[in-house]
Amino acid sequence: MLNELILLRHGESEHMLKGVVGGWTNSTLTPHGITQAKQTAEWITEKTGNEFTKVQQLRELNNGVANGLSKTEAQKHG
């Protein structure tokens, strides 16, 4: 039996458009990001025959004090 783990990053978010560092902050997906997520889930289901499963335990990096700062401000802290 072949086992695969497909890891995905979320779609376009408000943080991304604003150039703000995210991480564990719950940034809202843009309408485009929601479409991306739905299309990706459908593609995975179609190609693998398996349903898409969202797992909360797999999270993005915690960006610590840089969370919520612009990329320029975050670089000053790095």
mmCIF file of N, CA, C and O in Angstrom:
data_model
loop_
_atom_site.group_PDB
_atom_site.id
_atom_site.type_symbol
_atom_site.label_atom_id
_atom_site.label_comp_id
_atom_site.label_asym_id
_atom_site.label_seq_id
_atom_site.Cartn_x
_atom_site.Cartn_y
_atom_site.Cartn_z
ATOM 1 N N MET A 1 0.842 -1.185 0.000
ATOM 2 C CA MET A 1 0.000 0.000 0.000
ATOM 3 C C MET A 1 0.888 1.250 0.000
ATOM 4 O O MET A 1 1.859 1.345 0.733
ATOM 5 N N LEU A 2 0.547 2.199 -0.831
ATOM 6 C CA LEU A 2 1.292 3.448 -0.945
ATOM 7 C C LEU A 2 0.660 4.500 -0.037
ATOM 8 O O LEU A 2 -0.547 4.735 -0.085
ATOM 9 N N ASN A 3 1.460 5.105 0.794
ATOM 10 C CA ASN A 3 0.982 6.181 1.662
ATOM 11 C C ASN A 3 1.605 7.488 1.220
ATOM 12 O O ASN A 3 2.801 7.542 0.933
ATOM 13 N N GLU A 4 0.797 8.516 1.166
ATOM 14 C CA GLU A 4 1.294 9.839 0.798
ATOM 15 C C GLU A 4 0.788 10.860 1.801
ATOM 16 O O GLU A 4 -0.322 10.756 2.294
ATOM 17 N N LEU A 5 1.602 11.826 2.060
ATOM 18 C CA LEU A 5 1.215 12.970 2.871
ATOM 19 C C LEU A 5 1.394 14.199 2.003
ATOM 20 O O LEU A 5 2.494 14.475 1.528
ATOM 21 N N ILE A 6 0.321 14.894 1.760
ATOM 22 C CA ILE A 6 0.363 16.112 0.958
ATOM 23 C C ILE A 6 0.163 17.281 1.901
ATOM 24 O O ILE A 6 -0.868 17.392 2.550
ATOM 25 N N LEU A 7 1.162 18.143 2.004
ATOM 26 C CA LEU A 7 1.081 19.319 2.860
ATOM 27 C C LEU A 7 0.803 20.538 2.004
ATOM 28 O O LEU A 7 1.434 20.742 0.971
ATOM 29 N N LEU A 8 -0.131 21.339 2.457
ATOM 30 C CA LEU A 8 -0.498 22.546 1.725
ATOM 31 C C LEU A 8 -0.414 23.752 2.634
ATOM 32 O O LEU A 8 -0.664 23.665 3.825
ATOM 33 N N ARG A 9 -0.126 24.844 2.047
ATOM 34 C CA ARG A 9 -0.198 26.122 2.744
ATOM 35 C C ARG A 9 -1.531 26.749 2.368
ATOM 36 O O ARG A 9 -2.065 26.508 1.299
ATOM 37 N N HIS A 10 -2.046 27.566 3.244
ATOM 38 C CA HIS A 10 -3.336 28.206 2.977
ATOM 39 C C HIS A 10 -3.275 29.090 1.734
ATOM 40 O O HIS A 10 -2.204 29.442 1.253
ATOM 41 N N GLY A 11 -4.438 29.473 1.248
ATOM 42 C CA GLY A 11 -4.527 30.376 0.106
ATOM 43 C C GLY A 11 -4.193 31.804 0.499
ATOM 44 O O GLY A 11 -3.787 32.087 1.630
ATOM 45 N N GLU A 12 -4.385 32.701 -0.428
ATOM 46 C CA GLU A 12 -4.083 34.121 -0.221
ATOM 47 C C GLU A 12 -4.842 34.658 0.990
ATOM 48 O O GLU A 12 -6.034 34.462 1.116
ATOM 49 N N SER A 13 -4.129 35.361 1.862
ATOM 50 C CA SER A 13 -4.748 35.926 3.069
ATOM 51 C C SER A 13 -4.611 37.441 3.090
ATOM 52 O O SER A 13 -3.833 38.030 2.336
ATOM 53 N N GLU A 14 -5.370 38.061 3.968
ATOM 54 C CA GLU A 14 -5.299 39.515 4.147
ATOM 55 C C GLU A 14 -3.886 39.934 4.549
ATOM 56 O O GLU A 14 -3.381 40.949 4.083
ATOM 57 N N HIS A 15 -3.243 39.174 5.428
ATOM 58 C CA HIS A 15 -1.870 39.488 5.840
ATOM 59 C C HIS A 15 -0.939 39.554 4.632
ATOM 60 O O HIS A 15 -0.089 40.429 4.538
ATOM 61 N N MET A 16 -1.102 38.597 3.731
ATOM 62 C CA MET A 16 -0.226 38.549 2.555
ATOM 63 C C MET A 16 -0.394 39.807 1.711
ATOM 64 O O MET A 16 0.589 40.380 1.232
ATOM 65 N N LEU A 17 -1.639 40.236 1.521
ATOM 66 C CA LEU A 17 -1.888 41.426 0.705
ATOM 67 C C LEU A 17 -1.353 42.689 1.350
ATOM 68 O O LEU A 17 -0.908 43.605 0.663
ATOM 69 N N LYS A 18 -1.375 42.736 2.674
ATOM 70 C CA LYS A 18 -0.909 43.920 3.402
ATOM 71 C C LYS A 18 0.594 43.900 3.630
ATOM 72 O O LYS A 18 1.158 44.867 4.141
ATOM 73 N N GLY A 19 1.247 42.775 3.286
ATOM 74 C CA GLY A 19 2.692 42.669 3.500
ATOM 75 C C GLY A 19 3.049 42.532 4.967
ATOM 76 O O GLY A 19 4.117 42.941 5.393
ATOM 77 N N VAL A 20 2.129 41.926 5.747
ATOM 78 C CA VAL A 20 2.328 41.765 7.185
ATOM 79 C C VAL A 20 2.733 40.324 7.460
ATOM 80 O O VAL A 20 2.220 39.391 6.843
ATOM 81 N N VAL A 21 3.647 40.144 8.412
ATOM 82 C CA VAL A 21 4.073 38.813 8.803
ATOM 83 C C VAL A 21 2.943 38.147 9.577
ATOM 84 O O VAL A 21 2.373 38.736 10.489
ATOM 85 N N GLY A 22 2.634 36.932 9.201
ATOM 86 C CA GLY A 22 1.552 36.198 9.862
ATOM 87 C C GLY A 22 2.101 35.191 10.835
ATOM 88 O O GLY A 22 2.858 35.522 11.723
ATOM 89 N N GLY A 23 1.743 33.958 10.639
ATOM 90 C CA GLY A 23 2.172 32.897 11.545
ATOM 91 C C GLY A 23 0.959 32.304 12.204
ATOM 92 O O GLY A 23 0.067 31.810 11.533
ATOM 93 N N TRP A 24 0.896 32.397 13.511
ATOM 94 C CA TRP A 24 -0.227 31.801 14.229
ATOM 95 C C TRP A 24 -1.411 32.739 14.349
ATOM 96 O O TRP A 24 -2.439 32.397 14.906
ATOM 97 N N THR A 25 -1.300 33.938 13.852
ATOM 98 C CA THR A 25 -2.432 34.865 13.849
ATOM 99 C C THR A 25 -3.480 34.340 12.883
ATOM 100 O O THR A 25 -3.160 33.864 11.799
ATOM 101 N N ASN A 26 -4.716 34.430 13.252
ATOM 102 C CA ASN A 26 -5.793 33.931 12.407
ATOM 103 C C ASN A 26 -6.173 34.996 11.389
ATOM 104 O O ASN A 26 -7.135 35.727 11.561
ATOM 105 N N SER A 27 -5.393 35.086 10.326
ATOM 106 C CA SER A 27 -5.644 36.057 9.275
ATOM 107 C C SER A 27 -6.719 35.520 8.329
ATOM 108 O O SER A 27 -6.682 34.361 7.919
ATOM 109 N N THR A 28 -7.642 36.362 7.977
ATOM 110 C CA THR A 28 -8.746 35.985 7.102
ATOM 111 C C THR A 28 -8.259 35.744 5.680
ATOM 112 O O THR A 28 -7.430 36.487 5.165
ATOM 113 N N LEU A 29 -8.792 34.691 5.064
ATOM 114 C CA LEU A 29 -8.501 34.470 3.653
ATOM 115 C C LEU A 29 -9.271 35.483 2.822
ATOM 116 O O LEU A 29 -10.395 35.850 3.165
ATOM 117 N N THR A 30 -8.668 35.911 1.737
ATOM 118 C CA THR A 30 -9.359 36.784 0.787
ATOM 119 C C THR A 30 -10.349 35.920 -0.005
ATOM 120 O O THR A 30 -10.252 34.684 0.014
ATOM 121 N N PRO A 31 -11.282 36.536 -0.722
ATOM 122 C CA PRO A 31 -12.159 35.734 -1.588
ATOM 123 C C PRO A 31 -11.355 34.856 -2.549
ATOM 124 O O PRO A 31 -11.706 33.696 -2.780
ATOM 125 N N HIS A 32 -10.255 35.395 -3.069
ATOM 126 C CA HIS A 32 -9.388 34.606 -3.961
ATOM 127 C C HIS A 32 -8.773 33.430 -3.193
ATOM 128 O O HIS A 32 -8.672 32.318 -3.716
ATOM 129 N N GLY A 33 -8.355 33.668 -1.957
ATOM 130 C CA GLY A 33 -7.776 32.611 -1.128
ATOM 131 C C GLY A 33 -8.765 31.498 -0.828
ATOM 132 O O GLY A 33 -8.408 30.322 -0.797
ATOM 133 N N ILE A 34 -10.021 31.865 -0.609
ATOM 134 C CA ILE A 34 -11.067 30.866 -0.375
ATOM 135 C C ILE A 34 -11.267 30.015 -1.622
ATOM 136 O O ILE A 34 -11.354 28.789 -1.541
ATOM 137 N N THR A 35 -11.288 30.664 -2.777
ATOM 138 C CA THR A 35 -11.413 29.936 -4.046
ATOM 139 C C THR A 35 -10.229 28.996 -4.232
ATOM 140 O O THR A 35 -10.392 27.836 -4.619
ATOM 141 N N GLN A 36 -9.019 29.479 -3.943
ATOM 142 C CA GLN A 36 -7.823 28.641 -4.065
ATOM 143 C C GLN A 36 -7.938 27.398 -3.178
ATOM 144 O O GLN A 36 -7.620 26.286 -3.613
ATOM 145 N N ALA A 37 -8.362 27.596 -1.943
ATOM 146 C CA ALA A 37 -8.471 26.484 -1.002
ATOM 147 C C ALA A 37 -9.489 25.450 -1.476
ATOM 148 O O ALA A 37 -9.224 24.240 -1.434
ATOM 149 N N LYS A 38 -10.631 25.912 -1.936
ATOM 150 C CA LYS A 38 -11.668 24.995 -2.424
ATOM 151 C C LYS A 38 -11.200 24.237 -3.655
ATOM 152 O O LYS A 38 -11.398 23.023 -3.760
ATOM 153 N N GLN A 39 -10.571 24.933 -4.581
ATOM 154 C CA GLN A 39 -10.082 24.281 -5.801
ATOM 155 C C GLN A 39 -9.005 23.245 -5.484
ATOM 156 O O GLN A 39 -8.978 22.170 -6.080
ATOM 157 N N THR A 40 -8.141 23.567 -4.553
ATOM 158 C CA THR A 40 -7.078 22.638 -4.171
ATOM 159 C C THR A 40 -7.656 21.395 -3.509
ATOM 160 O O THR A 40 -7.248 20.267 -3.820
ATOM 161 N N ALA A 41 -8.607 21.578 -2.604
ATOM 162 C CA ALA A 41 -9.249 20.435 -1.950
ATOM 163 C C ALA A 41 -9.950 19.548 -2.969
ATOM 164 O O ALA A 41 -9.862 18.311 -2.906
ATOM 165 N N GLU A 42 -10.637 20.159 -3.927
ATOM 166 C CA GLU A 42 -11.307 19.392 -4.982
ATOM 167 C C GLU A 42 -10.289 18.627 -5.830
ATOM 168 O O GLU A 42 -10.507 17.465 -6.173
ATOM 169 N N TRP A 43 -9.175 19.260 -6.158
ATOM 170 C CA TRP A 43 -8.139 18.627 -6.962
ATOM 171 C C TRP A 43 -7.558 17.422 -6.234
ATOM 172 O O TRP A 43 -7.368 16.355 -6.820
ATOM 173 N N ILE A 44 -7.273 17.583 -4.946
ATOM 174 C CA ILE A 44 -6.719 16.476 -4.163
ATOM 175 C C ILE A 44 -7.700 15.307 -4.138
ATOM 176 O O ILE A 44 -7.313 14.156 -4.339
ATOM 177 N N THR A 45 -8.958 15.603 -3.896
ATOM 178 C CA THR A 45 -9.981 14.560 -3.854
ATOM 179 C C THR A 45 -10.072 13.842 -5.192
ATOM 180 O O THR A 45 -10.123 12.602 -5.259
ATOM 181 N N GLU A 46 -10.051 14.594 -6.277
ATOM 182 C CA GLU A 46 -10.148 14.018 -7.624
ATOM 183 C C GLU A 46 -8.939 13.146 -7.963
ATOM 184 O O GLU A 46 -9.078 12.037 -8.482
ATOM 185 N N LYS A 47 -7.749 13.648 -7.671
ATOM 186 C CA LYS A 47 -6.520 12.945 -8.059
ATOM 187 C C LYS A 47 -6.204 11.736 -7.180
ATOM 188 O O LYS A 47 -5.624 10.761 -7.651
ATOM 189 N N THR A 48 -6.547 11.807 -5.898
ATOM 190 C CA THR A 48 -6.169 10.740 -4.976
ATOM 191 C C THR A 48 -7.313 9.811 -4.623
ATOM 192 O O THR A 48 -7.077 8.707 -4.130
ATOM 193 N N GLY A 49 -8.539 10.268 -4.828
ATOM 194 C CA GLY A 49 -9.689 9.467 -4.403
ATOM 195 C C GLY A 49 -9.931 9.552 -2.911
ATOM 196 O O GLY A 49 -10.794 8.868 -2.370
ATOM 197 N N ASN A 50 -9.149 10.384 -2.239
ATOM 198 C CA ASN A 50 -9.300 10.575 -0.791
ATOM 199 C C ASN A 50 -9.886 11.944 -0.512
ATOM 200 O O ASN A 50 -9.641 12.892 -1.250
ATOM 201 N N GLU A 51 -10.601 12.032 0.568
ATOM 202 C CA GLU A 51 -11.161 13.324 0.948
ATOM 203 C C GLU A 51 -10.083 14.177 1.598
ATOM 204 O O GLU A 51 -9.156 13.676 2.223
ATOM 205 N N PHE A 52 -10.237 15.464 1.446
ATOM 206 C CA PHE A 52 -9.329 16.431 2.050
ATOM 207 C C PHE A 52 -9.594 16.474 3.548
ATOM 208 O O PHE A 52 -10.738 16.503 3.990
ATOM 209 N N THR A 53 -8.537 16.451 4.346
ATOM 210 C CA THR A 53 -8.676 16.511 5.800
ATOM 211 C C THR A 53 -7.854 17.670 6.332
ATOM 212 O O THR A 53 -6.648 17.748 6.084
ATOM 213 N N LYS A 54 -8.503 18.561 7.034
ATOM 214 C CA LYS A 54 -7.808 19.681 7.666
ATOM 215 C C LYS A 54 -7.360 19.234 9.056
ATOM 216 O O LYS A 54 -8.145 18.702 9.827
ATOM 217 N N VAL A 55 -6.070 19.436 9.344
ATOM 218 C CA VAL A 55 -5.514 18.998 10.616
ATOM 219 C C VAL A 55 -4.986 20.219 11.361
ATOM 220 O O VAL A 55 -4.032 20.859 10.917
ATOM 221 N N GLN A 56 -5.598 20.541 12.483
ATOM 222 C CA GLN A 56 -5.207 21.723 13.261
ATOM 223 C C GLN A 56 -3.814 21.607 13.877
ATOM 224 O O GLN A 56 -3.150 22.595 14.117
ATOM 225 N N GLN A 57 -3.362 20.370 14.140
ATOM 226 C CA GLN A 57 -2.070 20.179 14.801
ATOM 227 C C GLN A 57 -0.893 20.576 13.920
ATOM 228 O O GLN A 57 0.198 20.810 14.418
ATOM 229 N N LEU A 58 -1.087 20.629 12.604
ATOM 230 C CA LEU A 58 -0.031 21.070 11.697
ATOM 231 C C LEU A 58 -0.222 22.559 11.460
ATOM 232 O O LEU A 58 -1.169 22.978 10.823
ATOM 233 N N ARG A 59 0.662 23.345 12.023
ATOM 234 C CA ARG A 59 0.515 24.794 11.958
ATOM 235 C C ARG A 59 1.721 25.431 11.307
ATOM 236 O O ARG A 59 2.789 24.858 11.231
ATOM 237 N N GLU A 60 1.521 26.674 10.898
ATOM 238 C CA GLU A 60 2.646 27.436 10.345
ATOM 239 C C GLU A 60 3.641 27.750 11.450
ATOM 240 O O GLU A 60 3.375 27.547 12.633
ATOM 241 N N LEU A 61 4.763 28.285 11.043
ATOM 242 C CA LEU A 61 5.764 28.716 12.006
ATOM 243 C C LEU A 61 5.200 29.802 12.912
ATOM 244 O O LEU A 61 4.429 30.655 12.478
ATOM 245 N N ASN A 62 5.611 29.790 14.159
ATOM 246 C CA ASN A 62 5.277 30.876 15.069
ATOM 247 C C ASN A 62 6.338 31.950 14.857
ATOM 248 O O ASN A 62 7.521 31.722 15.094
ATOM 249 N N ASN A 63 5.929 33.098 14.386
ATOM 250 C CA ASN A 63 6.871 34.169 14.077
ATOM 251 C C ASN A 63 7.162 35.083 15.261
ATOM 252 O O ASN A 63 7.769 36.133 15.107
ATOM 253 N N GLY A 64 6.724 34.697 16.436
ATOM 254 C CA GLY A 64 7.052 35.413 17.671
ATOM 255 C C GLY A 64 6.760 36.897 17.613
ATOM 256 O O GLY A 64 5.688 37.312 17.186
ATOM 257 N N VAL A 65 7.734 37.725 18.005
ATOM 258 C CA VAL A 65 7.541 39.167 18.071
ATOM 259 C C VAL A 65 7.312 39.792 16.699
ATOM 260 O O VAL A 65 6.807 40.904 16.596
ATOM 261 N N ALA A 66 7.663 39.073 15.633
ATOM 262 C CA ALA A 66 7.471 39.599 14.278
ATOM 263 C C ALA A 66 6.016 39.487 13.824
ATOM 264 O O ALA A 66 5.618 40.144 12.869
ATOM 265 N N ASN A 67 5.228 38.692 14.525
ATOM 266 C CA ASN A 67 3.835 38.473 14.154
ATOM 267 C C ASN A 67 3.070 39.796 14.131
ATOM 268 O O ASN A 67 3.077 40.556 15.086
ATOM 269 N N GLY A 68 2.450 40.085 12.999
ATOM 270 C CA GLY A 68 1.649 41.296 12.862
ATOM 271 C C GLY A 68 2.423 42.524 12.406
ATOM 272 O O GLY A 68 1.834 43.577 12.180
ATOM 273 N N LEU A 69 3.732 42.412 12.290
ATOM 274 C CA LEU A 69 4.546 43.534 11.836
ATOM 275 C C LEU A 69 4.687 43.495 10.322
ATOM 276 O O LEU A 69 4.531 42.448 9.699
ATOM 277 N N SER A 70 5.012 44.636 9.747
ATOM 278 C CA SER A 70 5.322 44.633 8.313
ATOM 279 C C SER A 70 6.622 43.861 8.129
ATOM 280 O O SER A 70 7.378 43.661 9.083
ATOM 281 N N LYS A 71 6.886 43.434 6.920
ATOM 282 C CA LYS A 71 8.117 42.686 6.676
ATOM 283 C C LYS A 71 9.350 43.517 6.996
ATOM 284 O O LYS A 71 10.339 43.004 7.533
ATOM 285 N N THR A 72 9.297 44.818 6.737
ATOM 286 C CA THR A 72 10.419 45.716 7.047
ATOM 287 C C THR A 72 10.627 45.792 8.556
ATOM 288 O O THR A 72 11.760 45.696 9.038
ATOM 289 N N GLU A 73 9.536 45.956 9.313
ATOM 290 C CA GLU A 73 9.648 46.022 10.777
ATOM 291 C C GLU A 73 10.153 44.704 11.341
ATOM 292 O O GLU A 73 10.968 44.694 12.269
ATOM 293 N N ALA A 74 9.688 43.597 10.776
ATOM 294 C CA ALA A 74 10.111 42.272 11.266
ATOM 295 C C ALA A 74 11.605 42.060 11.053
ATOM 296 O O ALA A 74 12.272 41.457 11.899
ATOM 297 N N GLN A 75 12.145 42.552 9.945
ATOM 298 C CA GLN A 75 13.568 42.397 9.667
ATOM 299 C C GLN A 75 14.420 43.135 10.691
ATOM 300 O O GLN A 75 15.521 42.710 11.020
ATOM 301 N N LYS A 76 13.900 44.220 11.241
ATOM 302 C CA LYS A 76 14.636 44.980 12.266
ATOM 303 C C LYS A 76 14.776 44.167 13.555
ATOM 304 O O LYS A 76 15.720 44.343 14.290
ATOM 305 N N HIS A 77 13.800 43.273 13.809
ATOM 306 C CA HIS A 77 13.826 42.440 15.010
ATOM 307 C C HIS A 77 14.656 41.176 14.826
ATOM 308 O O HIS A 77 14.991 40.524 15.778
ATOM 309 N N GLY A 78 14.942 40.833 13.549
ATOM 310 C CA GLY A 78 15.633 39.574 13.257
ATOM 311 C C GLY A 78 17.081 39.691 13.435
ATOM 312 O O GLY A 78 17.865 38.904 13.671
#
